mmCIF file of C-alpha atoms in Angstrom:
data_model
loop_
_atom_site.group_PDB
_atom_site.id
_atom_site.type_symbol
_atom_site.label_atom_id
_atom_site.label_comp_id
_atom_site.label_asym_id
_atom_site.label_seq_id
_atom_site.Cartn_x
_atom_site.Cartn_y
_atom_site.Cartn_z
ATOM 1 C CA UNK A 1 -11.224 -15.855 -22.176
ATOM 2 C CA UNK A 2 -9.398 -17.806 -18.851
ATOM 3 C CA UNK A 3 -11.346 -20.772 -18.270
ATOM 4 C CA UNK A 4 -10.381 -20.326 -14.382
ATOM 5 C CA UNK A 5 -10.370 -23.926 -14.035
ATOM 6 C CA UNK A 6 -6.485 -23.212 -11.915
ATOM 7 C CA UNK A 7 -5.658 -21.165 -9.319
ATOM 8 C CA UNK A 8 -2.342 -19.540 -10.601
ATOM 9 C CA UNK A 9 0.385 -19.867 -7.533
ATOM 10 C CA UNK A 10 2.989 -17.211 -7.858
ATOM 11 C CA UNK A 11 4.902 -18.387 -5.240
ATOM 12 C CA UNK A 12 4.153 -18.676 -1.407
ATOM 13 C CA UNK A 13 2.969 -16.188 0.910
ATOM 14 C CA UNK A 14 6.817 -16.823 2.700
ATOM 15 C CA UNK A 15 8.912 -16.310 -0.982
ATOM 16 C CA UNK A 16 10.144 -13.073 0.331
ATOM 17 C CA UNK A 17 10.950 -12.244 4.071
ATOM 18 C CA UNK A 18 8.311 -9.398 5.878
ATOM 19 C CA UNK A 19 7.150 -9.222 2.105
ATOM 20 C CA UNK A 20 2.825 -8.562 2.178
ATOM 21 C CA UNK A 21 1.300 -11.623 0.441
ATOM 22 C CA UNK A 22 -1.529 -10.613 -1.755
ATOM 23 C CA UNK A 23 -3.951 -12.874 -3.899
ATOM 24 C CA UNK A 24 -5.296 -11.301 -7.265
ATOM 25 C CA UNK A 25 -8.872 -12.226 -7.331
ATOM 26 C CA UNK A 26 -9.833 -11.368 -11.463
ATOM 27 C CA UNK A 27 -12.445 -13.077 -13.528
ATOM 28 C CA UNK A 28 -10.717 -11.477 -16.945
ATOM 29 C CA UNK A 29 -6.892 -12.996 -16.782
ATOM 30 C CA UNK A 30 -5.209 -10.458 -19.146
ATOM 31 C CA UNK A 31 -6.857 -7.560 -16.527
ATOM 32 C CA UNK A 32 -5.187 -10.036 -13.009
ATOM 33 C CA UNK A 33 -1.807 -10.477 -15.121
ATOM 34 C CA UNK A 34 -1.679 -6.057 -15.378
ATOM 35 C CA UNK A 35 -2.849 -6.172 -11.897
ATOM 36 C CA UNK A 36 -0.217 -8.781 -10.607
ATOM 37 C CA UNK A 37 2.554 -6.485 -12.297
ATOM 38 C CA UNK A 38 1.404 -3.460 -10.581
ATOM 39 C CA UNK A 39 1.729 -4.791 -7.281
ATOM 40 C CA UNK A 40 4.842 -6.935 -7.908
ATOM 41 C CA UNK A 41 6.120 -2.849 -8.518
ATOM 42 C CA UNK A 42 5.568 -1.727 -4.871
ATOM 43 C CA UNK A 43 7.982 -2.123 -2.069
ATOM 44 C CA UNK A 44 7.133 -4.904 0.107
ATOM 45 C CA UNK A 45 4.379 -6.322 -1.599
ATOM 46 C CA UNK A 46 4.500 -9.770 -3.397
ATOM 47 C CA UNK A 47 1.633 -11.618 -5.338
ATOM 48 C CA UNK A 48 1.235 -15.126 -3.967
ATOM 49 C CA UNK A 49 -1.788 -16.123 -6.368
ATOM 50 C CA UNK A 50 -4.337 -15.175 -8.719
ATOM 51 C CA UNK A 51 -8.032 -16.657 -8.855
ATOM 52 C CA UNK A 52 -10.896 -16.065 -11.074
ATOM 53 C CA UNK A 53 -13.982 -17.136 -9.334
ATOM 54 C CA UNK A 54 -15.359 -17.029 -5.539
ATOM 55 C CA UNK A 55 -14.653 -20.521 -5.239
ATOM 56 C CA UNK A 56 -11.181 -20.261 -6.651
ATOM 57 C CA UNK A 57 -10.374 -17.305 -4.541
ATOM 58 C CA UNK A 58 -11.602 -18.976 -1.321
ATOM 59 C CA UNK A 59 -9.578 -22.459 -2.146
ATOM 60 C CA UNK A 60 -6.715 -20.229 -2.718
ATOM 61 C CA UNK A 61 -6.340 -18.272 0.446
ATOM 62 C CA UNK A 62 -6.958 -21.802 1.843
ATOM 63 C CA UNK A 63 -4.130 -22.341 0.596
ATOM 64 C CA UNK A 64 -1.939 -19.780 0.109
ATOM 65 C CA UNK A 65 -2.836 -17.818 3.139
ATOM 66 C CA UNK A 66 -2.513 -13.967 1.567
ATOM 67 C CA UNK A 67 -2.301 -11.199 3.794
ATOM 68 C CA UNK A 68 -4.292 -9.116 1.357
ATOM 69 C CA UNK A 69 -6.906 -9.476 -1.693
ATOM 70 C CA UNK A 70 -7.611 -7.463 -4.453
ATOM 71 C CA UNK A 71 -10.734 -8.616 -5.146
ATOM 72 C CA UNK A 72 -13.127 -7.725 -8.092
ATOM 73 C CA UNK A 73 -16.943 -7.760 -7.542
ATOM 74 C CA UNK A 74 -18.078 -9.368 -10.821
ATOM 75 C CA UNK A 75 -17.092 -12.838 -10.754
ATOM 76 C CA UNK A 76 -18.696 -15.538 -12.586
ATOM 77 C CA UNK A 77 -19.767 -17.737 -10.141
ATOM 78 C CA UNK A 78 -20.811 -15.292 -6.883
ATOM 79 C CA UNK A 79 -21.248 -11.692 -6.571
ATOM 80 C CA UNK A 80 -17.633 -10.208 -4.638
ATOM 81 C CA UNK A 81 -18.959 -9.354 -1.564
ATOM 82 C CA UNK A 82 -20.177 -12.404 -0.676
ATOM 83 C CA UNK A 83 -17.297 -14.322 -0.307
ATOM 84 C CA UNK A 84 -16.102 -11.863 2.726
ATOM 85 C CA UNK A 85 -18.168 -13.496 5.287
ATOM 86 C CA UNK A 86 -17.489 -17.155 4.097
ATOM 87 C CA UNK A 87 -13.747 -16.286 4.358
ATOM 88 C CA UNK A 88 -14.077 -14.730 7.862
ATOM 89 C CA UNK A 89 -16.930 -17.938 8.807
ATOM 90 C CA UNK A 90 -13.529 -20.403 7.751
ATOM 91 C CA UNK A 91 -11.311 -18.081 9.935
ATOM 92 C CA UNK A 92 -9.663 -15.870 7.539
ATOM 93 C CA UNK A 93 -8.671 -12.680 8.526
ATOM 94 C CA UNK A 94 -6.738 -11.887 5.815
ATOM 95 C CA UNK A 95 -7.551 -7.978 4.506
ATOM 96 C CA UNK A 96 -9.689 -6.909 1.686
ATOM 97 C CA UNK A 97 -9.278 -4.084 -0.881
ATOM 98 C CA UNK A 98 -12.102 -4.633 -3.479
ATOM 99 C CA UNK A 99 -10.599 -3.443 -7.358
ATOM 100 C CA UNK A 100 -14.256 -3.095 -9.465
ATOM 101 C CA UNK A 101 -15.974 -1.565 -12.106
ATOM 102 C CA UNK A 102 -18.732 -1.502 -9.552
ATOM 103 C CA UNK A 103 -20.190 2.331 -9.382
ATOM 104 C CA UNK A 104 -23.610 1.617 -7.194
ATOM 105 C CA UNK A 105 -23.987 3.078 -3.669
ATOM 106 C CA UNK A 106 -24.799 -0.370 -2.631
ATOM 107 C CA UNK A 107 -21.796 -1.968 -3.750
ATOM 108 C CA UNK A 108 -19.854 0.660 -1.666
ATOM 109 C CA UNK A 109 -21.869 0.650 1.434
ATOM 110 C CA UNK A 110 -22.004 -3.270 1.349
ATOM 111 C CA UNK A 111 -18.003 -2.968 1.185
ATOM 112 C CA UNK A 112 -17.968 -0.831 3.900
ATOM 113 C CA UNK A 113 -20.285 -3.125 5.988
ATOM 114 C CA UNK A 114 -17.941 -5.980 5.191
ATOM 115 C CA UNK A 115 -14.728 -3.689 6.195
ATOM 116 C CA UNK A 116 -13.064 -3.617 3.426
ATOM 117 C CA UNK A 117 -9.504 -1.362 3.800
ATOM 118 C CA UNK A 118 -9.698 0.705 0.124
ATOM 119 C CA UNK A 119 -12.001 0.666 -2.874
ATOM 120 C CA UNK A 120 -10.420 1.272 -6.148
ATOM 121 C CA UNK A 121 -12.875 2.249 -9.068
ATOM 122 C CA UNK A 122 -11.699 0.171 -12.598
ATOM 123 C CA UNK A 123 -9.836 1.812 -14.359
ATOM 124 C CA UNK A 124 -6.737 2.658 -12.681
ATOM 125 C CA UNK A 125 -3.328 3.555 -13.244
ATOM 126 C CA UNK A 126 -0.212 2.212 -11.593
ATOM 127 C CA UNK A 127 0.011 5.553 -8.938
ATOM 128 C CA UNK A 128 -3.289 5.103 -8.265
ATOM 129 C CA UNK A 129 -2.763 1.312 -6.930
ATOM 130 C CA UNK A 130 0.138 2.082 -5.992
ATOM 131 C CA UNK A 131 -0.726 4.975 -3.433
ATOM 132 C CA UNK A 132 -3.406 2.690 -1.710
ATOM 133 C CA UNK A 133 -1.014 -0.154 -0.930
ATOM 134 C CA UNK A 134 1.305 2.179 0.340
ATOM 135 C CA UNK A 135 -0.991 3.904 2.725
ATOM 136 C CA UNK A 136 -2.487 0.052 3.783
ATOM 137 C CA UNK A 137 1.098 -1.295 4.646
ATOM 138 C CA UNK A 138 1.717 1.852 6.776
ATOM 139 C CA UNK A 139 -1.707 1.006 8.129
ATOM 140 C CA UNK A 140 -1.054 -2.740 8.884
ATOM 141 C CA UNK A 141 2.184 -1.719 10.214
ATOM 142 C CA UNK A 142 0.715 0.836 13.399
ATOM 143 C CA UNK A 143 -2.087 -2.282 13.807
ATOM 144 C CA UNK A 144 0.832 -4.748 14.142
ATOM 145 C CA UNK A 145 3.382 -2.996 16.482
ATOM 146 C CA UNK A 146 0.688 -0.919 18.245
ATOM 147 C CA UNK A 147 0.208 -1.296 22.594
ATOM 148 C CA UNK A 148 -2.586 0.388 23.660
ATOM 149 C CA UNK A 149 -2.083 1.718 26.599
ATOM 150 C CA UNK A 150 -4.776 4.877 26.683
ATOM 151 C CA UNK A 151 -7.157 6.321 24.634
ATOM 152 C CA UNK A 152 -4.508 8.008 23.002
ATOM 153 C CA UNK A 153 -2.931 5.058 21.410
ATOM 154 C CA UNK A 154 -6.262 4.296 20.096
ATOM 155 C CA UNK A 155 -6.874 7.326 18.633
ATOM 156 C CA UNK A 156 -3.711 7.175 17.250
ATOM 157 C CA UNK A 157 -4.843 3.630 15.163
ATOM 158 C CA UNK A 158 -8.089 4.788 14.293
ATOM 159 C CA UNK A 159 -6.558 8.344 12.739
ATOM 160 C CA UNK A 160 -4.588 6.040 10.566
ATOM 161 C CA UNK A 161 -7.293 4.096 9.829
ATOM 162 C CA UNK A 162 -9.169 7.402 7.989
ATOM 163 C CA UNK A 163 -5.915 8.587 6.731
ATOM 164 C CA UNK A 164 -6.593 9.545 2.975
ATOM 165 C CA UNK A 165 -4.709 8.702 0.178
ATOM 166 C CA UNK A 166 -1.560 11.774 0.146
ATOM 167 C CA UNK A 167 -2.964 14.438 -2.833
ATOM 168 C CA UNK A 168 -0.567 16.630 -3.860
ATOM 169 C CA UNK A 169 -1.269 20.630 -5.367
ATOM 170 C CA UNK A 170 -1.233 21.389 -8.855
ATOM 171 C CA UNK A 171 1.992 23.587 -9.693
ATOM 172 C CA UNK A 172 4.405 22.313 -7.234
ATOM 173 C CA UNK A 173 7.539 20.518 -7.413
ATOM 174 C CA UNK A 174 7.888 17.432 -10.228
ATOM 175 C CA UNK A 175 9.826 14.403 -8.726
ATOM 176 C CA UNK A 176 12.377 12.514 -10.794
ATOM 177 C CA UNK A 177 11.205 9.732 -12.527
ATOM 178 C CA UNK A 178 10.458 6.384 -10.806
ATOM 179 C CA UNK A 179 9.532 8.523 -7.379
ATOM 180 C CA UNK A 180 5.710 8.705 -6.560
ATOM 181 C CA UNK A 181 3.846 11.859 -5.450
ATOM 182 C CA UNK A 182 2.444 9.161 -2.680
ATOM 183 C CA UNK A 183 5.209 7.722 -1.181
ATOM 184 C CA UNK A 184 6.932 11.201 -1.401
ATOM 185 C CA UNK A 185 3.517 12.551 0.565
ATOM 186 C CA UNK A 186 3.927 9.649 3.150
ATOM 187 C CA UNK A 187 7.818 9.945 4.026
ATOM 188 C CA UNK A 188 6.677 14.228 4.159
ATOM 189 C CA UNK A 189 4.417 13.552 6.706
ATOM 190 C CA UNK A 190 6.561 11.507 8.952
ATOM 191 C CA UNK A 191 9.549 13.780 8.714
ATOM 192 C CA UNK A 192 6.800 16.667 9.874
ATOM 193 C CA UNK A 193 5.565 14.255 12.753
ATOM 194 C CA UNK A 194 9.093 13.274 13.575
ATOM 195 C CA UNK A 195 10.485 14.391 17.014
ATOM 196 C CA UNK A 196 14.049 15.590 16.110
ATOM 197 C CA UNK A 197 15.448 13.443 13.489
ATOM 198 C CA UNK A 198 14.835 10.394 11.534
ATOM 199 C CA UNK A 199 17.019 7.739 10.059
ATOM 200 C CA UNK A 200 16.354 6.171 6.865
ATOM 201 C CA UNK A 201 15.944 2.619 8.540
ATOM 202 C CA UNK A 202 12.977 4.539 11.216
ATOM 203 C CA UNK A 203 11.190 6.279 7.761
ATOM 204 C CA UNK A 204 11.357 2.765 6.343
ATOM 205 C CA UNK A 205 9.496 1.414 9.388
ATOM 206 C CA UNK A 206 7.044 4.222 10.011
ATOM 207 C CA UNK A 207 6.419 4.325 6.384
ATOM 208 C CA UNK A 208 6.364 0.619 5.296
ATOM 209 C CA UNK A 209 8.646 1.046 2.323
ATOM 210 C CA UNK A 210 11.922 -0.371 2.075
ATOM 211 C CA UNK A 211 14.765 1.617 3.880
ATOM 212 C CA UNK A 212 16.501 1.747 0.111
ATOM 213 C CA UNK A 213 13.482 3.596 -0.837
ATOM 214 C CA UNK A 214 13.391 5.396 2.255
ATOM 215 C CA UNK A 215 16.793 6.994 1.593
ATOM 216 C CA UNK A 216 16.160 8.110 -1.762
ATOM 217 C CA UNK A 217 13.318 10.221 -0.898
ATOM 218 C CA UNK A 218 14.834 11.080 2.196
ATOM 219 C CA UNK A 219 18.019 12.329 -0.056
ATOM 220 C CA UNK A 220 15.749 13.901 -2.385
ATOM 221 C CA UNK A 221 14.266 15.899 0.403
ATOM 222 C CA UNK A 222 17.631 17.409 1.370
ATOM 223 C CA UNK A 223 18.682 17.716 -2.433
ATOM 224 C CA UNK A 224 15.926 19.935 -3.002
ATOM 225 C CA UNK A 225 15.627 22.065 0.776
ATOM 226 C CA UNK A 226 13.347 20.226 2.770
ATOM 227 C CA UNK A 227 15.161 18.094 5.115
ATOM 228 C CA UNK A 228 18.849 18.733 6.573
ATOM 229 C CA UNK A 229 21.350 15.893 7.006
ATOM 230 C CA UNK A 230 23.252 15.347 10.110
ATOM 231 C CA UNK A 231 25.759 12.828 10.876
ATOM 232 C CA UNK A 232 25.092 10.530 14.231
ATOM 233 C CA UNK A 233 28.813 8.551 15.107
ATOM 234 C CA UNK A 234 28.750 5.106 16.492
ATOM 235 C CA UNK A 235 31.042 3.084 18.294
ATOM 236 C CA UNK A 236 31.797 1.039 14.857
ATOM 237 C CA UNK A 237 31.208 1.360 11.053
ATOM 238 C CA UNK A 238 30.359 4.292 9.010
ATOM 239 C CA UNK A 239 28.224 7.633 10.765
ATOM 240 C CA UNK A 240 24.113 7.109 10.502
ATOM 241 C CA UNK A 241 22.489 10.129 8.171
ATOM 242 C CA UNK A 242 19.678 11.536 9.846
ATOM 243 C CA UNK A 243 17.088 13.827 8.667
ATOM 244 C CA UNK A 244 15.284 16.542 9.896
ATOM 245 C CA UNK A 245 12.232 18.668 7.787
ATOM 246 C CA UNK A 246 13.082 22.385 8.023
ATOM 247 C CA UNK A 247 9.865 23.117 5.913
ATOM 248 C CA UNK A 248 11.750 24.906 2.822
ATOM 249 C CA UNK A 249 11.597 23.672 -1.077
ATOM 250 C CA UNK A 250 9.306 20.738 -1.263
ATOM 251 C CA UNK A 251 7.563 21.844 1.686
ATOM 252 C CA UNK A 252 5.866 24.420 0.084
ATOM 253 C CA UNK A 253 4.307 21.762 -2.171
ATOM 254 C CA UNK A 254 6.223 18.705 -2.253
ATOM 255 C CA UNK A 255 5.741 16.995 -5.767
ATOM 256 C CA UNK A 256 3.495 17.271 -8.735
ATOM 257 C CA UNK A 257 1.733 14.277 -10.641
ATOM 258 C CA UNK A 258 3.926 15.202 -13.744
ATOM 259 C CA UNK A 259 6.816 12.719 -11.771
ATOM 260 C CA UNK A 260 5.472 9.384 -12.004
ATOM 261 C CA UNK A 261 7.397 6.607 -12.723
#
């Protein structure tokens, strides 16, 4: 068993440009190290630490100033929750997305209370981490750029706020491997939302994953009937592919869970 008597620093919360720094917060080190590779495996998201106690954890955003924890409720030293309001009382807004074996109705409604963004029941797969991140980057992303201007740019935040994780029907289309049925349900929905066209560097920001990512689901959409590709000429360099959702193929039922990576 991990003696926790070390943070572990997996590099700083700067390592990789516009990359979401996230601190493992894990009591059981072989369980952190599985949950550190997960989300080392999702488009802009890098681990910048793990911890294994309260204390550690709160030393090591201190330190390492995370944009996000994953944070376990059982810890040896304090009971999860409770180290929310000491972060926020030292002036840490960093997010929260509590990872637990936790089942009780308090423990959820005392997460809620503390405003935590996601609560994933132990054990999970990769998709099922995976999916949350990506909707909490989109998320982050519409808080970030967001001007409010009118009740309808704060509607607009909130909506995204309650926006649950992308399911997708049983029977429809299986996506190659290494796609996910999430990130396949998230670049759907803003090629639905999309006024005219979009290009795969616009997905990438609406979306939160990387434009390389972008494009590949984006291509797979057209591949497959769902988007068409036109060609947008600029004054230099080579023509900008844009894509529109004509609501054919994958639209019917974009992916199936048989297509994870």
């Amino acid at each position: 068993m991990w003696d926790g008597q070390d943070v572990s620093r997996a590099g700083g919360a700067g390592t990789v440009a516009g990359a979401i720094g996230v601190l493992v917060v894990d009591d059981d080190f072989r369980v952190a190290r599985v949950h550190r590779a997960y989300v080392e495996r999702v488009d802009s998201f890098r681990v910048v630490g793990i911890a294994g106690s309260g204390e550690q954890a709160l030393s090591a955003v201190e330190a390492l100033r995370p944009d996000l924890l994953l944070l376990d409720l059982y810890l040896p030293d304090v009971f999860g929750l409770d180290v929310i309001p000491r972060l926020r009382t030292a002036g840490h807004d960093c997010d929260v997305m509590v990872v637990s074996a936790a089942r009780e109705a308090d423990a959820v409604r005392g997460a809620v209370r503390h405003g935590v963004v996601d609560y994933l029941l132990k054990p999970f797969d990769f998709e099922d981490l995976r999916g949350r991140l990506e909707r909490y980057a989109v998320q982050r992303g519409l808080l970030r750029d967001t001007v409010v201007r009118g009740q309808a740019d704060v509607d607009r935040v909130l909506a995204a706020a309650a926006m649950p994780v992308p399911t997708v029907p049983s029977g429809s289309r299986r996506l190659p491997k290494g796609m996910s049925a999430e990130t396949a349900g998230l670049v759907e929905r803003r090629l639905r939302e999309a006024e005219g066209s979009l290009s795969a560097s616009e997905c990438a920001r609406l979306t939160g994953v990387s434009r390389v990512s972008a494009r590949r689901y984006l291509e797979y959409f057209h591949a497959v009937g769902a988007a068409e590709v036109s060609l947008r000429y600029g004054a230099t360099g080579r023509p900008e592919r844009r894509y529109r959702f004509v609501g054919a193929g994958a639209g019917r039922g974009v992916v199936s869970r048989g297509g994870r990576a």
